[in-house]
């Protein structure tokens, strides 16, 4: 079974700082890696999807990279803002078997950006 | 309008009651999923469906059942609710060519 780990569990930074969130997975034969944002008590919002043929994806101040050989993905947030405060989850999708894909989630990193 | 909707958004019930959570989507996706989230934990897969005729158990299906009434609708039932089923429940969808997942807003279920 795929294991997905996110360290640290919580992170507090001052506004304006650049930061990196980490996601590691045990099976390097992944198909997709997806990053989500979750606000308290709310659903998950998709931030970035990296397909296995890609090494990174960018959206605004966010950049996600994927290194399958080391079993790691990172989410880089530039010039952090208080509005970035949320829990960030990564989910990987192992190589499809029998035409069906399942996703395995990390437990998330709770980010607090202080004004 | 939201692409993935869930009803109800909040529900408080008693032990032993039957509960149904509903999910509808307008994204035209074939694949639908039910997850539960407990505080401080990641999401755990309960059931998933490839299409209307395909239903599969996830990691934690005991105590749950599902129904895929149409491509756009996927319901989760708790036949006899118990307190440790108190959690946040999410429905999600994904396409077949690019399997990016899209989530509903969640249902907060409390079993007393």
JSON list of C-alpha atoms in Angstrom, two decimals:
[
{"chain": "A", "resi": 1, "resn": "UNK", "atom": "CA", "xyz": [0.00, 0.00, 0.00]},
{"chain": "A", "resi": 2, "resn": "UNK", "atom": "CA", "xyz": [1.23, 3.48, -0.86]},
{"chain": "A", "resi": 3, "resn": "UNK", "atom": "CA", "xyz": [2.22, 5.58, 2.16]},
{"chain": "A", "resi": 4, "resn": "UNK", "atom": "CA", "xyz": [2.20, 9.35, 1.87]},
{"chain": "A", "resi": 5, "resn": "UNK", "atom": "CA", "xyz": [3.90, 11.50, 4.50]},
{"chain": "A", "resi": 6, "resn": "UNK", "atom": "CA", "xyz": [3.85, 15.25, 4.97]},
{"chain": "A", "resi": 7, "resn": "UNK", "atom": "CA", "xyz": [6.36, 16.94, 7.22]},
{"chain": "A", "resi": 8, "resn": "UNK", "atom": "CA", "xyz": [6.06, 19.19, 9.13]},
{"chain": "A", "resi": 9, "resn": "UNK", "atom": "CA", "xyz": [2.52, 18.73, 10.43]},
{"chain": "A", "resi": 10, "resn": "UNK", "atom": "CA", "xyz": [2.34, 22.46, 11.19]},
{"chain": "A", "resi": 11, "resn": "UNK", "atom": "CA", "xyz": [4.30, 25.50, 10.13]},
{"chain": "A", "resi": 12, "resn": "UNK", "atom": "CA", "xyz": [4.12, 29.13, 11.21]},
{"chain": "A", "resi": 13, "resn": "UNK", "atom": "CA", "xyz": [5.89, 31.84, 9.23]},
{"chain": "A", "resi": 14, "resn": "UNK", "atom": "CA", "xyz": [5.84, 35.64, 9.03]},
{"chain": "A", "resi": 15, "resn": "UNK", "atom": "CA", "xyz": [4.14, 37.27, 6.09]},
{"chain": "A", "resi": 16, "resn": "UNK", "atom": "CA", "xyz": [6.34, 37.67, 3.03]},
{"chain": "A", "resi": 17, "resn": "UNK", "atom": "CA", "xyz": [8.47, 34.63, 3.63]},
{"chain": "A", "resi": 18, "resn": "UNK", "atom": "CA", "xyz": [9.05, 32.04, 0.92]},
{"chain": "A", "resi": 19, "resn": "UNK", "atom": "CA", "xyz": [8.35, 28.52, 2.11]},
{"chain": "A", "resi": 20, "resn": "UNK", "atom": "CA", "xyz": [8.45, 24.89, 1.06]},
{"chain": "A", "resi": 21, "resn": "UNK", "atom": "CA", "xyz": [6.04, 22.13, 2.02]},
{"chain": "A", "resi": 22, "resn": "UNK", "atom": "CA", "xyz": [7.17, 18.55, 1.67]},
{"chain": "A", "resi": 23, "resn": "UNK", "atom": "CA", "xyz": [5.41, 15.38, 0.57]},
{"chain": "A", "resi": 24, "resn": "UNK", "atom": "CA", "xyz": [7.05, 11.97, 0.38]},
{"chain": "A", "resi": 25, "resn": "UNK", "atom": "CA", "xyz": [5.65, 8.70, -0.93]},
{"chain": "A", "resi": 26, "resn": "UNK", "atom": "CA", "xyz": [6.85, 5.11, -0.73]},
{"chain": "A", "resi": 27, "resn": "UNK", "atom": "CA", "xyz": [6.11, 3.85, -4.24]},
{"chain": "A", "resi": 28, "resn": "UNK", "atom": "CA", "xyz": [7.96, 5.79, -6.92]},
{"chain": "A", "resi": 29, "resn": "UNK", "atom": "CA", "xyz": [5.77, 4.33, -9.67]},
{"chain": "A", "resi": 30, "resn": "UNK", "atom": "CA", "xyz": [3.24, 7.09, -9.37]},
{"chain": "A", "resi": 31, "resn": "UNK", "atom": "CA", "xyz": [0.89, 8.30, -12.06]},
{"chain": "A", "resi": 32, "resn": "UNK", "atom": "CA", "xyz": [-0.12, 11.72, -10.74]},
{"chain": "A", "resi": 33, "resn": "UNK", "atom": "CA", "xyz": [0.65, 13.90, -7.75]},
{"chain": "A", "resi": 34, "resn": "UNK", "atom": "CA", "xyz": [-1.93, 16.47, -6.71]},
{"chain": "A", "resi": 35, "resn": "UNK", "atom": "CA", "xyz": [-1.70, 19.29, -4.17]},
{"chain": "A", "resi": 36, "resn": "UNK", "atom": "CA", "xyz": [-4.80, 20.61, -2.39]},
{"chain": "A", "resi": 37, "resn": "UNK", "atom": "CA", "xyz": [-5.66, 23.40, -0.04]},
{"chain": "A", "resi": 38, "resn": "UNK", "atom": "CA", "xyz": [-8.23, 22.91, 2.73]},
{"chain": "A", "resi": 39, "resn": "UNK", "atom": "CA", "xyz": [-9.66, 25.72, 4.82]},
{"chain": "A", "resi": 40, "resn": "UNK", "atom": "CA", "xyz": [-11.06, 24.80, 8.26]},
{"chain": "A", "resi": 41, "resn": "UNK", "atom": "CA", "xyz": [-14.25, 22.78, 7.97]},
{"chain": "A", "resi": 42, "resn": "UNK", "atom": "CA", "xyz": [-14.28, 23.13, 4.21]},
{"chain": "A", "resi": 43, "resn": "UNK", "atom": "CA", "xyz": [-13.69, 20.96, 1.18]},
{"chain": "A", "resi": 44, "resn": "UNK", "atom": "CA", "xyz": [-10.45, 20.48, -0.69]},
{"chain": "A", "resi": 45, "resn": "UNK", "atom": "CA", "xyz": [-9.50, 22.86, -3.45]},
{"chain": "A", "resi": 46, "resn": "UNK", "atom": "CA", "xyz": [-7.19, 21.56, -6.14]},
{"chain": "A", "resi": 47, "resn": "UNK", "atom": "CA", "xyz": [-4.06, 23.67, -6.48]},
{"chain": "A", "resi": 48, "resn": "UNK", "atom": "CA", "xyz": [-1.77, 21.82, -8.85]},
{"chain": "A", "resi": 49, "resn": "UNK", "atom": "CA", "xyz": [-1.64, 18.46, -10.59]},
{"chain": "A", "resi": 50, "resn": "UNK", "atom": "CA", "xyz": [1.68, 17.04, -11.75]},
{"chain": "A", "resi": 51, "resn": "UNK", "atom": "CA", "xyz": [1.45, 14.16, -14.17]},
{"chain": "A", "resi": 52, "resn": "UNK", "atom": "CA", "xyz": [4.14, 11.48, -14.19]},
{"chain": "A", "resi": 53, "resn": "UNK", "atom": "CA", "xyz": [5.72, 12.83, -17.36]},
{"chain": "A", "resi": 54, "resn": "UNK", "atom": "CA", "xyz": [6.12, 16.28, -15.80]},
{"chain": "A", "resi": 55, "resn": "UNK", "atom": "CA", "xyz": [8.60, 17.54, -13.25]},
{"chain": "A", "resi": 56, "resn": "UNK", "atom": "CA", "xyz": [6.80, 20.65, -12.08]},
{"chain": "A", "resi": 57, "resn": "UNK", "atom": "CA", "xyz": [3.73, 22.83, -12.37]},
{"chain": "A", "resi": 58, "resn": "UNK", "atom": "CA", "xyz": [3.27, 26.52, -11.59]},
{"chain": "A", "resi": 59, "resn": "UNK", "atom": "CA", "xyz": [0.24, 28.61, -10.75]},
{"chain": "A", "resi": 60, "resn": "UNK", "atom": "CA", "xyz": [0.78, 32.17, -9.62]},
{"chain": "A", "resi": 61, "resn": "UNK", "atom": "CA", "xyz": [2.90, 32.16, -6.47]},
{"chain": "A", "resi": 62, "resn": "UNK", "atom": "CA", "xyz": [2.76, 28.37, -6.24]},
{"chain": "A", "resi": 63, "resn": "UNK", "atom": "CA", "xyz": [5.22, 25.93, -7.74]},
{"chain": "A", "resi": 64, "resn": "UNK", "atom": "CA", "xyz": [5.04, 22.18, -7.26]},
{"chain": "A", "resi": 65, "resn": "UNK", "atom": "CA", "xyz": [7.84, 19.82, -8.22]},
{"chain": "A", "resi": 66, "resn": "UNK", "atom": "CA", "xyz": [7.98, 16.06, -8.49]},
{"chain": "A", "resi": 67, "resn": "UNK", "atom": "CA", "xyz": [11.03, 13.83, -8.11]},
{"chain": "A", "resi": 68, "resn": "UNK", "atom": "CA", "xyz": [9.87, 10.27, -8.55]},
{"chain": "A", "resi": 69, "resn": "UNK", "atom": "CA", "xyz": [13.31, 8.73, -8.05]},
{"chain": "A", "resi": 70, "resn": "UNK", "atom": "CA", "xyz": [13.54, 10.13, -4.53]},
{"chain": "A", "resi": 71, "resn": "UNK", "atom": "CA", "xyz": [9.83, 9.72, -3.79]},
{"chain": "A", "resi": 72, "resn": "UNK", "atom": "CA", "xyz": [9.30, 13.40, -3.08]},
{"chain": "A", "resi": 73, "resn": "UNK", "atom": "CA", "xyz": [7.19, 16.34, -4.09]},
{"chain": "A", "resi": 74, "resn": "UNK", "atom": "CA", "xyz": [7.51, 19.89, -2.83]},
{"chain": "A", "resi": 75, "resn": "UNK", "atom": "CA", "xyz": [5.10, 22.82, -2.89]},
{"chain": "A", "resi": 76, "resn": "UNK", "atom": "CA", "xyz": [6.85, 26.16, -2.97]},
{"chain": "A", "resi": 77, "resn": "UNK", "atom": "CA", "xyz": [4.88, 29.24, -1.92]},
{"chain": "A", "resi": 78, "resn": "UNK", "atom": "CA", "xyz": [6.48, 32.56, -2.75]},
{"chain": "A", "resi": 79, "resn": "UNK", "atom": "CA", "xyz": [5.91, 35.75, -0.77]},
{"chain": "A", "resi": 80, "resn": "UNK", "atom": "CA", "xyz": [3.45, 34.15, 1.63]},
{"chain": "A", "resi": 81, "resn": "UNK", "atom": "CA", "xyz": [0.33, 36.08, 2.71]},
{"chain": "A", "resi": 82, "resn": "UNK", "atom": "CA", "xyz": [-2.06, 35.66, 5.65]},
{"chain": "A", "resi": 83, "resn": "UNK", "atom": "CA", "xyz": [-4.66, 34.42, 3.16]},
{"chain": "A", "resi": 84, "resn": "UNK", "atom": "CA", "xyz": [-2.43, 31.43, 2.44]},
{"chain": "A", "resi": 85, "resn": "UNK", "atom": "CA", "xyz": [-3.14, 30.12, 5.94]},
{"chain": "A", "resi": 86, "resn": "UNK", "atom": "CA", "xyz": [-4.77, 26.72, 5.48]},
{"chain": "A", "resi": 87, "resn": "UNK", "atom": "CA", "xyz": [-3.95, 23.04, 5.52]},
{"chain": "A", "resi": 88, "resn": "UNK", "atom": "CA", "xyz": [-2.14, 21.77, 2.46]},
{"chain": "A", "resi": 89, "resn": "UNK", "atom": "CA", "xyz": [-2.54, 18.14, 1.46]},
{"chain": "A", "resi": 90, "resn": "UNK", "atom": "CA", "xyz": [-0.81, 16.10, -1.18]},
{"chain": "A", "resi": 91, "resn": "UNK", "atom": "CA", "xyz": [-2.26, 13.00, -2.79]},
{"chain": "A", "resi": 92, "resn": "UNK", "atom": "CA", "xyz": [-0.60, 10.57, -5.10]},
{"chain": "A", "resi": 93, "resn": "UNK", "atom": "CA", "xyz": [-2.15, 8.28, -7.61]},
{"chain": "A", "resi": 94, "resn": "UNK", "atom": "CA", "xyz": [-0.15, 5.09, -8.15]},
{"chain": "A", "resi": 95, "resn": "UNK", "atom": "CA", "xyz": [0.14, 3.64, -11.61]},
{"chain": "A", "resi": 96, "resn": "UNK", "atom": "CA", "xyz": [-3.30, 2.51, -12.73]},
{"chain": "A", "resi": 97, "resn": "UNK", "atom": "CA", "xyz": [-4.26, -1.12, -12.45]},
{"chain": "A", "resi": 98, "resn": "UNK", "atom": "CA", "xyz": [-7.35, -2.54, -14.07]},
{"chain": "A", "resi": 99, "resn": "UNK", "atom": "CA", "xyz": [-8.23, 0.86, -15.48]},
{"chain": "A", "resi": 100, "resn": "UNK", "atom": "CA", "xyz": [-8.97, 2.34, -12.10]},
{"chain": "A", "resi": 101, "resn": "UNK", "atom": "CA", "xyz": [-7.04, 4.93, -10.19]},
{"chain": "A", "resi": 102, "resn": "UNK", "atom": "CA", "xyz": [-7.01, 5.41, -6.44]},
{"chain": "A", "resi": 103, "resn": "UNK", "atom": "CA", "xyz": [-5.53, 8.27, -4.53]},
{"chain": "A", "resi": 104, "resn": "UNK", "atom": "CA", "xyz": [-3.53, 8.14, -1.31]},
{"chain": "A", "resi": 105, "resn": "UNK", "atom": "CA", "xyz": [-3.49, 11.25, 0.87]},
{"chain": "A", "resi": 106, "resn": "UNK", "atom": "CA", "xyz": [-1.00, 12.64, 3.32]},
{"chain": "A", "resi": 107, "resn": "UNK", "atom": "CA", "xyz": [-2.30, 14.01, 6.62]},
{"chain": "A", "resi": 108, "resn": "UNK", "atom": "CA", "xyz": [-1.44, 17.57, 5.61]},
{"chain": "A", "resi": 109, "resn": "UNK", "atom": "CA", "xyz": [0.68, 20.51, 6.72]},
{"chain": "A", "resi": 110, "resn": "UNK", "atom": "CA", "xyz": [-1.20, 23.22, 8.59]},
{"chain": "A", "resi": 111, "resn": "UNK", "atom": "CA", "xyz": [0.24, 26.57, 7.55]},
{"chain": "A", "resi": 112, "resn": "UNK", "atom": "CA", "xyz": [-0.16, 29.78, 9.52]},
{"chain": "A", "resi": 113, "resn": "UNK", "atom": "CA", "xyz": [1.11, 32.99, 7.94]},
{"chain": "A", "resi": 114, "resn": "UNK", "atom": "CA", "xyz": [1.36, 35.73, 10.52]},
{"chain": "A", "resi": 115, "resn": "UNK", "atom": "CA", "xyz": [0.68, 39.35, 9.51]},
{"chain": "B", "resi": 1, "resn": "UNK", "atom": "CA", "xyz": [-22.99, 26.89, -9.26]},
{"chain": "B", "resi": 2, "resn": "UNK", "atom": "CA", "xyz": [-20.69, 24.39, -7.59]},
{"chain": "B", "resi": 3, "resn": "UNK", "atom": "CA", "xyz": [-19.55, 21.49, -9.76]},
{"chain": "B", "resi": 4, "resn": "UNK", "atom": "CA", "xyz": [-19.77, 18.94, -6.92]},
{"chain": "B", "resi": 5, "resn": "UNK", "atom": "CA", "xyz": [-22.51, 19.33, -4.33]},
{"chain": "B", "resi": 6, "resn": "UNK", "atom": "CA", "xyz": [-23.24, 17.38, -1.18]},
{"chain": "B", "resi": 7, "resn": "UNK", "atom": "CA", "xyz": [-26.35, 17.21, 0.97]},
{"chain": "B", "resi": 8, "resn": "UNK", "atom": "CA", "xyz": [-26.83, 17.61, 3.82]},
{"chain": "B", "resi": 9, "resn": "UNK", "atom": "CA", "xyz": [-23.92, 19.84, 4.87]},
{"chain": "B", "resi": 10, "resn": "UNK", "atom": "CA", "xyz": [-24.37, 19.03, 8.53]},
{"chain": "B", "resi": 11, "resn": "UNK", "atom": "CA", "xyz": [-26.18, 16.18, 10.25]},
{"chain": "B", "resi": 12, "resn": "UNK", "atom": "CA", "xyz": [-26.55, 15.10, 13.84]},
{"chain": "B", "resi": 13, "resn": "UNK", "atom": "CA", "xyz": [-28.04, 11.69, 14.41]},
{"chain": "B", "resi": 14, "resn": "UNK", "atom": "CA", "xyz": [-28.29, 8.98, 17.03]},
{"chain": "B", "resi": 15, "resn": "UNK", "atom": "CA", "xyz": [-26.65, 5.60, 17.28]},
{"chain": "B", "resi": 16, "resn": "UNK", "atom": "CA", "xyz": [-28.48, 2.97, 15.26]},
{"chain": "B", "resi": 17, "resn": "UNK", "atom": "CA", "xyz": [-30.14, 5.34, 12.81]},
{"chain": "B", "resi": 18, "resn": "UNK", "atom": "CA", "xyz": [-29.85, 4.91, 9.05]},
{"chain": "B", "resi": 19, "resn": "UNK", "atom": "CA", "xyz": [-28.28, 7.89, 7.30]},
{"chain": "B", "resi": 20, "resn": "UNK", "atom": "CA", "xyz": [-27.87, 8.74, 3.64]},
{"chain": "B", "resi": 21, "resn": "UNK", "atom": "CA", "xyz": [-25.43, 11.31, 2.29]},
{"chain": "B", "resi": 22, "resn": "UNK", "atom": "CA", "xyz": [-25.89, 12.45, -1.26]},
{"chain": "B", "resi": 23, "resn": "UNK", "atom": "CA", "xyz": [-23.50, 13.72, -3.89]},
{"chain": "B", "resi": 24, "resn": "UNK", "atom": "CA", "xyz": [-24.23, 15.25, -7.29]},
{"chain": "B", "resi": 25, "resn": "UNK", "atom": "CA", "xyz": [-21.83, 16.51, -9.92]},
{"chain": "B", "resi": 26, "resn": "UNK", "atom": "CA", "xyz": [-22.14, 18.52, -13.11]},
{"chain": "B", "resi": 27, "resn": "UNK", "atom": "CA", "xyz": [-18.59, 17.90, -14.35]},
{"chain": "B", "resi": 28, "resn": "UNK", "atom": "CA", "xyz": [-19.58, 14.96, -16.53]},
{"chain": "B", "resi": 29, "resn": "UNK", "atom": "CA", "xyz": [-17.02, 12.72, -14.83]},
{"chain": "B", "resi": 30, "resn": "UNK", "atom": "CA", "xyz": [-17.40, 8.96, -14.74]},
{"chain": "B", "resi": 31, "resn": "UNK", "atom": "CA", "xyz": [-15.40, 8.40, -11.57]},
{"chain": "B", "resi": 32, "resn": "UNK", "atom": "CA", "xyz": [-16.81, 9.24, -8.16]},
{"chain": "B", "resi": 33, "resn": "UNK", "atom": "CA", "xyz": [-15.42, 8.65, -4.67]},
{"chain": "B", "resi": 34, "resn": "UNK", "atom": "CA", "xyz": [-16.47, 8.83, -1.05]},
{"chain": "B", "resi": 35, "resn": "UNK", "atom": "CA", "xyz": [-13.87, 9.69, 1.60]},
{"chain": "B", "resi": 36, "resn": "UNK", "atom": "CA", "xyz": [-13.96, 10.33, 5.31]},
{"chain": "B", "resi": 37, "resn": "UNK", "atom": "CA", "xyz": [-11.65, 12.68, 7.17]},
{"chain": "B", "resi": 38, "resn": "UNK", "atom": "CA", "xyz": [-10.94, 12.50, 10.87]},
{"chain": "B", "resi": 39, "resn": "UNK", "atom": "CA", "xyz": [-9.21, 15.35, 12.74]},
{"chain": "B", "resi": 40, "resn": "UNK", "atom": "CA", "xyz": [-5.48, 15.45, 12.07]},
{"chain": "B", "resi": 41, "resn": "UNK", "atom": "CA", "xyz": [-5.65, 12.60, 9.59]},
{"chain": "B", "resi": 42, "resn": "UNK", "atom": "CA", "xyz": [-5.61, 12.35, 5.85]},
{"chain": "B", "resi": 43, "resn": "UNK", "atom": "CA", "xyz": [-8.55, 11.23, 3.80]},
{"chain": "B", "resi": 44, "resn": "UNK", "atom": "CA", "xyz": [-9.51, 7.58, 3.81]},
{"chain": "B", "resi": 45, "resn": "UNK", "atom": "CA", "xyz": [-11.30, 6.05, 0.85]},
{"chain": "B", "resi": 46, "resn": "UNK", "atom": "CA", "xyz": [-14.64, 4.41, 1.65]},
{"chain": "B", "resi": 47, "resn": "UNK", "atom": "CA", "xyz": [-16.03, 3.48, -1.77]},
{"chain": "B", "resi": 48, "resn": "UNK", "atom": "CA", "xyz": [-15.36, 4.38, -5.37]},
{"chain": "B", "resi": 49, "resn": "UNK", "atom": "CA", "xyz": [-17.20, 3.96, -8.66]},
{"chain": "B", "resi": 50, "resn": "UNK", "atom": "CA", "xyz": [-15.81, 3.79, -12.16]},
{"chain": "B", "resi": 51, "resn": "UNK", "atom": "CA", "xyz": [-19.23, 4.13, -13.77]},
{"chain": "B", "resi": 52, "resn": "UNK", "atom": "CA", "xyz": [-22.87, 3.38, -12.99]},
{"chain": "B", "resi": 53, "resn": "UNK", "atom": "CA", "xyz": [-22.31, -0.37, -13.11]},
{"chain": "B", "resi": 54, "resn": "UNK", "atom": "CA", "xyz": [-19.00, -0.41, -11.25]},
{"chain": "B", "resi": 55, "resn": "UNK", "atom": "CA", "xyz": [-18.81, -0.10, -7.45]},
{"chain": "B", "resi": 56, "resn": "UNK", "atom": "CA", "xyz": [-15.71, -0.93, -5.43]},
{"chain": "B", "resi": 57, "resn": "UNK", "atom": "CA", "xyz": [-14.81, -1.01, -1.76]},
{"chain": "B", "resi": 58, "resn": "UNK", "atom": "CA", "xyz": [-12.10, 1.27, -0.50]},
{"chain": "B", "resi": 59, "resn": "UNK", "atom": "CA", "xyz": [-9.93, 1.02, 2.59]},
{"chain": "B", "resi": 60, "resn": "UNK", "atom": "CA", "xyz": [-12.68, 1.42, 5.19]},
{"chain": "B", "resi": 61, "resn": "UNK", "atom": "CA", "xyz": [-15.96, 0.20, 3.70]},
{"chain": "B", "resi": 62, "resn": "UNK", "atom": "CA", "xyz": [-17.26, -1.72, 6.73]},
{"chain": "B", "resi": 63, "resn": "UNK", "atom": "CA", "xyz": [-20.47, -0.17, 8.04]},
{"chain": "B", "resi": 64, "resn": "UNK", "atom": "CA", "xyz": [-21.08, 1.76, 4.79]},
{"chain": "B", "resi": 65, "resn": "UNK", "atom": "CA", "xyz": [-22.87, 1.10, 1.51]},
{"chain": "B", "resi": 66, "resn": "UNK", "atom": "CA", "xyz": [-23.23, 3.12, -1.67]},
{"chain": "B", "resi": 67, "resn": "UNK", "atom": "CA", "xyz": [-25.54, 3.55, -4.63]},
{"chain": "B", "resi": 68, "resn": "UNK", "atom": "CA", "xyz": [-24.65, 5.03, -8.02]},
{"chain": "B", "resi": 69, "resn": "UNK", "atom": "CA", "xyz": [-28.06, 6.11, -9.27]},
{"chain": "B", "resi": 70, "resn": "UNK", "atom": "CA", "xyz": [-26.76, 7.86, -12.36]},
{"chain": "B", "resi": 71, "resn": "UNK", "atom": "CA", "xyz": [-23.49, 9.13, -13.76]},
{"chain": "B", "resi": 72, "resn": "UNK", "atom": "CA", "xyz": [-24.01, 12.34, -11.82]},
{"chain": "B", "resi": 73, "resn": "UNK", "atom": "CA", "xyz": [-25.19, 10.89, -8.50]},
{"chain": "B", "resi": 74, "resn": "UNK", "atom": "CA", "xyz": [-23.44, 8.81, -5.88]},
{"chain": "B", "resi": 75, "resn": "UNK", "atom": "CA", "xyz": [-24.96, 8.23, -2.43]},
{"chain": "B", "resi": 76, "resn": "UNK", "atom": "CA", "xyz": [-23.34, 6.93, 0.74]},
{"chain": "B", "resi": 77, "resn": "UNK", "atom": "CA", "xyz": [-25.40, 5.17, 3.41]},
{"chain": "B", "resi": 78, "resn": "UNK", "atom": "CA", "xyz": [-24.67, 4.30, 6.99]},
{"chain": "B", "resi": 79, "resn": "UNK", "atom": "CA", "xyz": [-27.03, 1.42, 7.70]},
{"chain": "B", "resi": 80, "resn": "UNK", "atom": "CA", "xyz": [-26.76, 1.69, 11.47]},
{"chain": "B", "resi": 81, "resn": "UNK", "atom": "CA", "xyz": [-24.73, 4.69, 12.55]},
{"chain": "B", "resi": 82, "resn": "UNK", "atom": "CA", "xyz": [-22.24, 4.39, 15.39]},
{"chain": "B", "resi": 83, "resn": "UNK", "atom": "CA", "xyz": [-20.32, 7.15, 17.22]},
{"chain": "B", "resi": 84, "resn": "UNK", "atom": "CA", "xyz": [-16.95, 6.34, 15.64]},
{"chain": "B", "resi": 85, "resn": "UNK", "atom": "CA", "xyz": [-18.47, 7.23, 12.28]},
{"chain": "B", "resi": 86, "resn": "UNK", "atom": "CA", "xyz": [-18.51, 10.83, 13.41]},
{"chain": "B", "resi": 87, "resn": "UNK", "atom": "CA", "xyz": [-16.34, 12.55, 10.79]},
{"chain": "B", "resi": 88, "resn": "UNK", "atom": "CA", "xyz": [-16.24, 14.88, 7.82]},
{"chain": "B", "resi": 89, "resn": "UNK", "atom": "CA", "xyz": [-17.36, 13.09, 4.65]},
{"chain": "B", "resi": 90, "resn": "UNK", "atom": "CA", "xyz": [-16.28, 14.16, 1.19]},
{"chain": "B", "resi": 91, "resn": "UNK", "atom": "CA", "xyz": [-17.43, 13.24, -2.26]},
{"chain": "B", "resi": 92, "resn": "UNK", "atom": "CA", "xyz": [-15.02, 13.66, -5.16]},
{"chain": "B", "resi": 93, "resn": "UNK", "atom": "CA", "xyz": [-15.00, 13.16, -8.91]},
{"chain": "B", "resi": 94, "resn": "UNK", "atom": "CA", "xyz": [-12.33, 12.71, -11.54]},
{"chain": "B", "resi": 95, "resn": "UNK", "atom": "CA", "xyz": [-12.16, 12.30, -15.27]},
{"chain": "B", "resi": 96, "resn": "UNK", "atom": "CA", "xyz": [-10.65, 9.41, -17.18]},
{"chain": "B", "resi": 97, "resn": "UNK", "atom": "CA", "xyz": [-8.16, 11.15, -19.44]},
{"chain": "B", "resi": 98, "resn": "UNK", "atom": "CA", "xyz": [-6.74, 13.40, -16.71]},
{"chain": "B", "resi": 99, "resn": "UNK", "atom": "CA", "xyz": [-7.52, 12.10, -13.25]},
{"chain": "B", "resi": 100, "resn": "UNK", "atom": "CA", "xyz": [-7.46, 15.40, -11.35]},
{"chain": "B", "resi": 101, "resn": "UNK", "atom": "CA", "xyz": [-9.83, 15.13, -8.41]},
{"chain": "B", "resi": 102, "resn": "UNK", "atom": "CA", "xyz": [-12.50, 17.68, -7.58]},
{"chain": "B", "resi": 103, "resn": "UNK", "atom": "CA", "xyz": [-14.15, 17.70, -4.18]},
{"chain": "B", "resi": 104, "resn": "UNK", "atom": "CA", "xyz": [-17.50, 18.65, -2.78]},
{"chain": "B", "resi": 105, "resn": "UNK", "atom": "CA", "xyz": [-17.82, 20.93, 0.26]},
{"chain": "B", "resi": 106, "resn": "UNK", "atom": "CA", "xyz": [-18.20, 18.04, 2.69]},
{"chain": "B", "resi": 107, "resn": "UNK", "atom": "CA", "xyz": [-20.82, 16.78, 5.13]},
{"chain": "B", "resi": 108, "resn": "UNK", "atom": "CA", "xyz": [-20.12, 17.03, 8.82]},
{"chain": "B", "resi": 109, "resn": "UNK", "atom": "CA", "xyz": [-21.74, 14.02, 10.48]},
{"chain": "B", "resi": 110, "resn": "UNK", "atom": "CA", "xyz": [-22.09, 13.63, 14.22]},
{"chain": "B", "resi": 111, "resn": "UNK", "atom": "CA", "xyz": [-23.37, 10.37, 15.68]},
{"chain": "B", "resi": 112, "resn": "UNK", "atom": "CA", "xyz": [-24.43, 10.63, 19.31]}
]
